[in-house]
XYZ file of C-alpha atoms in Angstrom:
425
model
C 26.629 -17.834 -1.686
C 28.680 -15.641 -4.049
C 31.826 -14.665 -2.397
C 31.551 -11.377 -3.664
C 28.157 -9.504 -3.400
C 27.755 -5.907 -4.635
C 27.735 -2.756 -1.603
C 24.601 -1.550 -2.968
C 23.063 -5.254 -2.356
C 24.075 -5.451 1.115
C 22.855 -1.406 1.205
C 19.275 -2.605 0.144
C 19.285 -5.200 3.010
C 20.252 -3.644 5.812
C 18.534 -0.454 4.909
C 15.397 -3.204 5.246
C 16.075 -3.726 8.829
C 13.650 -0.870 10.079
C 9.671 -0.487 11.138
C 6.669 1.439 9.959
C 5.572 3.713 12.768
C 2.472 3.489 12.035
C 1.716 -0.474 10.640
C 3.232 -1.223 14.260
C 1.728 -0.410 17.449
C 4.347 -1.722 19.127
C 7.141 0.458 17.285
C 9.389 0.935 20.429
C 9.663 -2.950 21.172
C 10.305 -3.178 17.765
C 12.635 -0.809 17.213
C 14.744 -1.817 20.031
C 14.804 -5.488 18.015
C 16.507 -3.577 15.034
C 19.113 -1.507 16.828
C 20.170 -4.947 17.971
C 20.166 -6.376 14.530
C 21.727 -3.868 12.746
C 24.746 -3.901 15.727
C 25.130 -6.946 14.528
C 25.618 -6.298 11.374
C 28.164 -3.879 12.255
C 29.990 -6.910 13.829
C 29.930 -8.363 10.597
C 32.780 -7.098 7.620
C 33.280 -3.829 6.963
C 31.880 -3.991 4.194
C 28.825 -3.732 6.375
C 30.023 -1.200 8.761
C 28.823 2.354 7.371
C 25.784 1.325 6.514
C 24.445 -0.249 10.003
C 25.765 2.750 11.891
C 24.510 5.022 9.746
C 20.488 3.001 10.255
C 21.567 2.381 13.484
C 22.176 6.151 14.220
C 17.900 6.326 13.035
C 16.530 5.951 16.626
C 18.252 6.365 19.761
C 16.724 5.521 23.078
C 17.406 6.955 26.047
C 16.105 4.978 29.115
C 18.063 5.998 32.042
C 20.992 8.191 33.142
C 23.378 5.717 32.516
C 22.375 5.007 28.608
C 22.764 8.473 28.437
C 26.610 8.775 30.072
C 27.106 6.289 28.029
C 25.635 8.210 24.726
C 27.588 11.120 25.412
C 30.894 9.432 26.271
C 31.037 7.500 23.306
C 29.762 9.558 20.754
C 29.508 13.029 21.192
C 32.469 12.928 22.160
C 33.696 10.906 20.101
C 35.459 12.091 16.710
C 34.846 8.911 14.606
C 31.363 8.412 16.028
C 29.792 12.041 16.041
C 29.767 12.146 12.660
C 26.748 9.743 12.833
C 24.576 12.075 14.868
C 22.846 14.000 11.880
C 21.383 10.343 10.603
C 19.337 10.496 13.576
C 15.587 10.760 13.134
C 13.794 9.467 16.017
C 14.567 10.306 19.686
C 13.189 8.051 22.914
C 13.750 9.473 26.238
C 11.910 7.026 28.303
C 12.210 6.422 31.487
C 12.180 3.268 33.193
C 12.791 1.800 36.687
C 15.330 3.588 38.186
C 13.516 7.184 37.443
C 16.984 8.689 36.923
C 16.322 10.322 33.576
C 14.466 13.010 34.370
C 17.534 15.464 35.163
C 19.493 13.911 32.517
C 17.077 15.095 30.102
C 17.514 18.207 30.590
C 21.284 18.339 30.115
C 19.547 16.620 26.632
C 18.500 20.342 25.820
C 21.550 21.798 26.020
C 24.619 19.035 25.208
C 22.571 18.117 21.801
C 21.949 21.590 20.482
C 23.102 22.002 16.573
C 23.825 18.236 16.507
C 20.757 16.924 15.389
C 20.060 18.673 12.131
C 17.835 15.554 10.964
C 15.969 14.337 14.348
C 12.370 14.765 13.213
C 10.314 12.689 15.767
C 11.143 12.554 19.574
C 8.940 10.620 22.066
C 9.367 11.962 25.873
C 6.844 9.110 28.107
C 7.469 8.961 32.020
C 9.800 11.992 32.978
C 9.205 14.335 35.802
C 10.607 18.097 34.188
C 10.000 19.465 37.568
C 13.527 19.938 38.545
C 14.851 23.446 38.122
C 18.411 22.755 36.193
C 19.878 23.565 33.968
C 17.443 26.637 34.231
C 14.383 27.677 35.064
C 13.412 29.122 31.019
C 14.323 25.647 29.586
C 11.496 24.887 27.669
C 12.674 27.372 25.107
C 15.780 25.293 24.798
C 13.548 22.876 22.857
C 13.643 25.706 19.928
C 16.956 24.565 18.670
C 15.522 21.012 17.683
C 13.142 23.041 15.378
C 13.273 20.249 12.825
C 11.272 18.352 15.144
C 7.860 17.605 13.444
C 6.827 14.365 15.711
C 6.111 15.087 19.020
C 5.183 12.497 21.261
C 4.735 13.919 25.612
C 3.176 11.084 27.420
C 2.762 10.514 31.634
C 4.728 13.460 32.206
C 4.856 16.452 34.943
C 5.644 19.913 35.398
C 5.994 22.633 37.310
C 3.505 24.821 35.793
C 0.698 24.740 32.684
C 3.498 28.293 31.883
C 6.129 25.610 31.118
C 3.355 23.090 28.671
C 2.669 26.147 26.915
C 6.131 27.151 26.450
C 7.486 23.858 25.434
C 4.543 22.996 22.686
C 5.163 26.498 20.883
C 8.652 26.017 20.827
C 8.361 23.619 17.921
C 5.952 25.726 14.733
C 7.178 22.906 12.279
C 4.956 20.235 14.388
C 3.016 18.163 11.992
C 1.982 15.555 14.809
C 0.731 16.366 18.559
C 0.075 13.829 20.943
C -0.563 14.757 24.879
C -1.386 12.121 26.918
C -1.298 12.280 31.175
C 0.931 15.580 31.078
C 0.422 16.679 35.205
C 1.099 19.615 36.664
C -0.035 21.423 39.722
C -3.450 23.474 39.335
C -3.304 27.591 40.617
C -5.638 30.328 41.358
C -6.032 32.091 38.707
C -4.301 29.999 36.157
C -7.245 29.868 33.360
C -7.122 33.458 33.439
C -3.817 34.425 33.463
C -2.004 31.356 31.265
C -4.899 30.116 28.892
C -6.511 32.922 27.020
C -3.991 34.482 24.348
C -4.516 35.928 21.746
C -6.289 33.942 18.747
C -2.751 32.344 17.190
C -1.383 29.619 14.782
C 1.392 27.434 16.478
C 1.180 24.952 14.558
C 0.843 25.913 10.727
C 1.521 22.669 9.826
C -0.263 20.858 12.156
C -1.657 17.518 10.017
C -2.567 14.771 13.595
C -3.385 15.765 16.922
C -4.579 13.329 19.908
C -5.161 13.991 23.273
C -5.999 11.199 26.078
C -7.051 12.338 29.632
C -8.395 9.330 32.294
C -10.033 11.435 34.659
C -8.189 9.357 37.589
C -4.696 10.839 36.973
C -5.545 14.632 36.063
C -8.228 16.799 37.557
C -11.249 18.196 35.205
C -9.368 21.619 36.058
C -6.216 20.646 34.140
C -8.188 19.856 31.017
C -9.836 22.404 30.864
C -6.947 24.439 31.073
C -5.276 22.331 28.251
C -8.075 22.314 25.915
C -9.186 26.415 26.386
C -5.384 26.966 25.636
C -4.884 24.061 22.776
C -8.656 26.431 21.306
C -6.991 29.717 20.683
C -3.134 27.803 19.840
C -4.906 26.195 16.551
C -5.305 29.938 15.234
C -7.871 32.329 13.801
C -7.837 31.221 10.499
C -9.381 27.881 10.506
C -6.737 24.625 11.929
C -5.305 22.809 9.652
C -5.899 19.221 11.885
C -6.874 16.228 9.590
C -6.625 13.266 11.811
C -8.002 13.702 15.701
C -8.115 11.484 18.658
C -9.328 12.621 21.618
C -10.211 9.860 25.163
C -11.962 12.342 28.104
C -12.905 8.704 29.657
C -16.363 10.552 30.430
C -16.621 14.473 29.856
C -19.148 15.469 32.545
C -22.808 16.684 30.574
C -22.653 20.112 31.958
C -20.710 22.977 33.212
C -17.558 24.656 32.006
C -14.961 21.539 31.035
C -18.029 20.352 28.282
C -18.308 24.165 27.079
C -14.616 24.330 26.738
C -14.430 20.565 25.319
C -17.410 21.797 22.816
C -15.217 24.860 21.465
C -12.516 22.939 20.932
C -14.173 20.036 18.713
C -15.964 23.800 16.882
C -12.882 24.575 15.752
C -11.161 21.617 14.925
C -14.114 20.177 13.232
C -14.320 22.806 10.129
C -10.991 20.227 9.025
C -11.185 17.096 10.700
C -12.012 14.206 7.762
C -10.650 10.873 10.066
C -11.666 11.030 13.497
C -11.106 8.571 16.810
C -13.749 9.287 19.753
C -14.286 7.526 22.843
C -18.451 7.650 23.155
C -18.311 8.295 26.211
C -17.175 11.482 25.774
C -20.906 12.038 24.319
C -19.154 14.725 21.695
C -21.073 16.688 19.940
C -20.075 14.956 16.136
C -22.423 17.456 14.348
C -19.361 20.248 14.459
C -17.598 17.798 12.910
C -18.880 18.821 8.975
C -15.369 17.389 6.661
C -15.426 14.124 8.235
C -14.839 10.808 6.265
C -13.301 8.030 8.851
C -14.893 7.579 12.435
C -13.508 5.455 14.387
C -15.918 4.900 18.012
C -14.450 2.899 20.737
C -17.362 1.796 23.317
C -14.897 1.344 26.398
C -17.494 1.900 29.414
C -20.073 2.727 27.249
C -23.509 2.227 29.021
C -26.599 1.242 27.114
C -27.808 -0.074 24.273
C -26.094 0.161 20.282
C -29.809 1.740 20.337
C -27.979 4.589 21.744
C -24.939 4.628 19.454
C -27.728 4.874 16.733
C -29.061 7.846 18.235
C -25.870 9.080 18.498
C -24.665 8.453 14.614
C -27.991 10.400 13.993
C -25.679 13.412 14.878
C -23.400 13.135 12.066
C -23.606 15.606 9.829
C -21.138 15.347 7.232
C -22.250 13.507 4.257
C -18.619 11.966 2.937
C -18.903 9.305 5.724
C -16.961 6.376 3.619
C -16.094 4.570 7.163
C -16.737 3.498 10.322
C -15.332 1.911 12.704
C -16.611 0.706 16.133
C -13.975 -0.930 18.784
C -15.901 -3.471 21.422
C -15.598 -6.286 23.634
C -18.046 -9.060 24.334
C -19.358 -9.290 26.932
C -17.865 -12.022 29.125
C -14.298 -10.529 27.867
C -16.042 -6.731 28.966
C -17.033 -8.410 32.292
C -13.747 -9.505 32.746
C -11.329 -6.875 31.240
C -13.577 -3.299 32.094
C -13.483 -3.766 36.031
C -9.581 -3.816 35.518
C -8.701 -1.005 32.986
C -11.008 1.078 35.440
C -9.559 0.189 38.992
C -12.655 -2.202 40.051
C -15.728 0.675 39.017
C -18.661 -0.950 38.535
C -18.986 -1.074 34.538
C -20.895 -4.247 34.636
C -24.117 -2.404 31.920
C -21.205 -1.534 29.586
C -22.253 -2.354 26.363
C -20.626 -5.243 24.411
C -20.680 -6.413 20.794
C -23.138 -9.505 21.450
C -25.925 -7.437 22.710
C -28.990 -7.926 21.144
C -29.608 -4.796 20.252
C -27.580 -5.049 17.390
C -30.137 -4.325 14.855
C -31.070 -0.164 15.715
C -27.362 0.084 14.645
C -27.899 -1.401 11.045
C -31.444 0.590 10.500
C -29.714 4.538 10.848
C -26.792 2.778 8.830
C -29.460 2.390 6.159
C -29.839 5.996 5.550
C -28.761 9.500 5.246
C -26.004 10.245 5.326
C -24.582 7.156 5.467
C -25.313 5.860 1.629
C -22.331 6.425 0.513
C -20.614 3.869 3.321
C -17.925 2.133 2.011
C -17.018 -0.005 4.782
C -18.152 -0.974 8.539
C -16.097 -2.617 10.529
C -16.040 -4.206 14.163
C -13.115 -4.370 16.243
C -14.180 -7.190 18.775
C -12.204 -8.383 21.927
C -12.855 -12.043 22.398
C -12.168 -14.230 25.156
C -13.566 -17.412 23.961
C -11.527 -18.914 20.977
C -14.982 -20.565 20.387
C -16.642 -17.392 19.704
C -16.218 -16.552 16.162
C -18.750 -18.083 14.492
C -21.083 -17.555 16.869
C -20.413 -13.307 16.685
C -20.400 -13.703 12.791
C -23.755 -15.040 12.777
C -24.487 -13.027 15.479
C -23.767 -10.010 13.214
C -25.574 -11.708 10.006
C -28.777 -11.925 12.521
C -28.547 -8.641 13.353
C -27.305 -6.240 10.377
C -28.846 -7.547 7.192
C -29.107 -4.697 5.938
C -25.002 -3.663 6.193
C -24.491 -7.148 4.719
C -26.594 -6.885 1.877
C -23.835 -4.191 0.385
C -21.025 -6.779 -0.616
C -17.949 -6.081 1.259
C -19.138 -3.584 3.896
C -18.951 -5.271 7.138
C -16.288 -6.798 8.531
C -15.624 -8.043 11.674
C -12.261 -8.435 12.868
C -11.710 -10.789 16.518
C -8.853 -10.150 18.720
C -8.725 -12.905 21.189
C -7.839 -11.727 24.430
C -3.981 -11.585 25.282
C -3.287 -13.939 22.152
C -3.132 -10.944 20.261
C -4.500 -13.538 17.728
C -6.348 -11.396 14.797
C -9.850 -13.259 12.150
C -10.625 -10.784 9.496
C -12.865 -12.616 7.215
C -15.469 -11.445 5.270
C -19.224 -12.493 6.599
């Protein structure tokens, strides 16, 4: 190794210590690993220190009161370290097992105002926002971080839906919004008082929207409240959402919630090109007029592939290029689904190796699917020796798709090992 390495090469090496969020599902865990690596780089020598620190501060993870206090004491109040705060691009607020972060999270909105000009991504997980300190109008404080374009709220508790609404509208530059498991106490007349605003565009740059709400976590009326408000917040001139992911784990076939969900789909369906849904929700696919990429999660979907085929016949877009199915094998579904559904009896849930698969082959060989470029089955298997059996099953029951070269792919995930096998049939 040469005695001297040009500083630009050192900077390039250190800059390579990064994680692509879109490529790696475990982005948060890998980000922490990168932080440790960058901290070690900063200790190598004086030449490595500046770039290492700048990269180190691109992602900050706060998990408890202690880590928050250390950040304030050693960085915010430090003349030498505070200069790195403008490097912060992503911030994680995730309460750990100590459950001590919720009060500090509100203080963050005050103590970091004006100190994070480069903040673009905010992840908030497992926080209780029902405390009344520092003030009752705390959601508006988030407007001090108007540079945020990516917001994820997961498993958070609020005092009222009013706080949720005010927090979300405080960030007009959002391009990605992910909402999952938000909870608040329901009050009488809430639907009429807080969820029927005049139609206005709260996020003119919004391109990606994810909404997930299991029934066991949130009352159906709360989901109705959220969907009705978001439908209005997307604006009267037409939404800009291109990528939509939603999962409600089984909408009722009739009633106000079903009607509200259909209204929501009609609003976003004009612009969405990339859609991920749980088929058990039975959303009207005919409303997605510009659809190009469709992903169908078959978790807890009961019946056979003939029912799936009939659902796909509702697709009206002539631009469909790709369809992906997320499913299990029979043996895997018998082990996994009862656990995920907290003991519910889902023995009839659809699985990949069901002999009705040929119904899907027939439907996908005709309009509006003649322009399909790929059909992907992502199969969660259990036994290691199932790979060839599953591929033989696909060749037998999907002959038309197999004849169209490279259109059919089967990915095999072998349980908790995370092993992926992806080969052409």
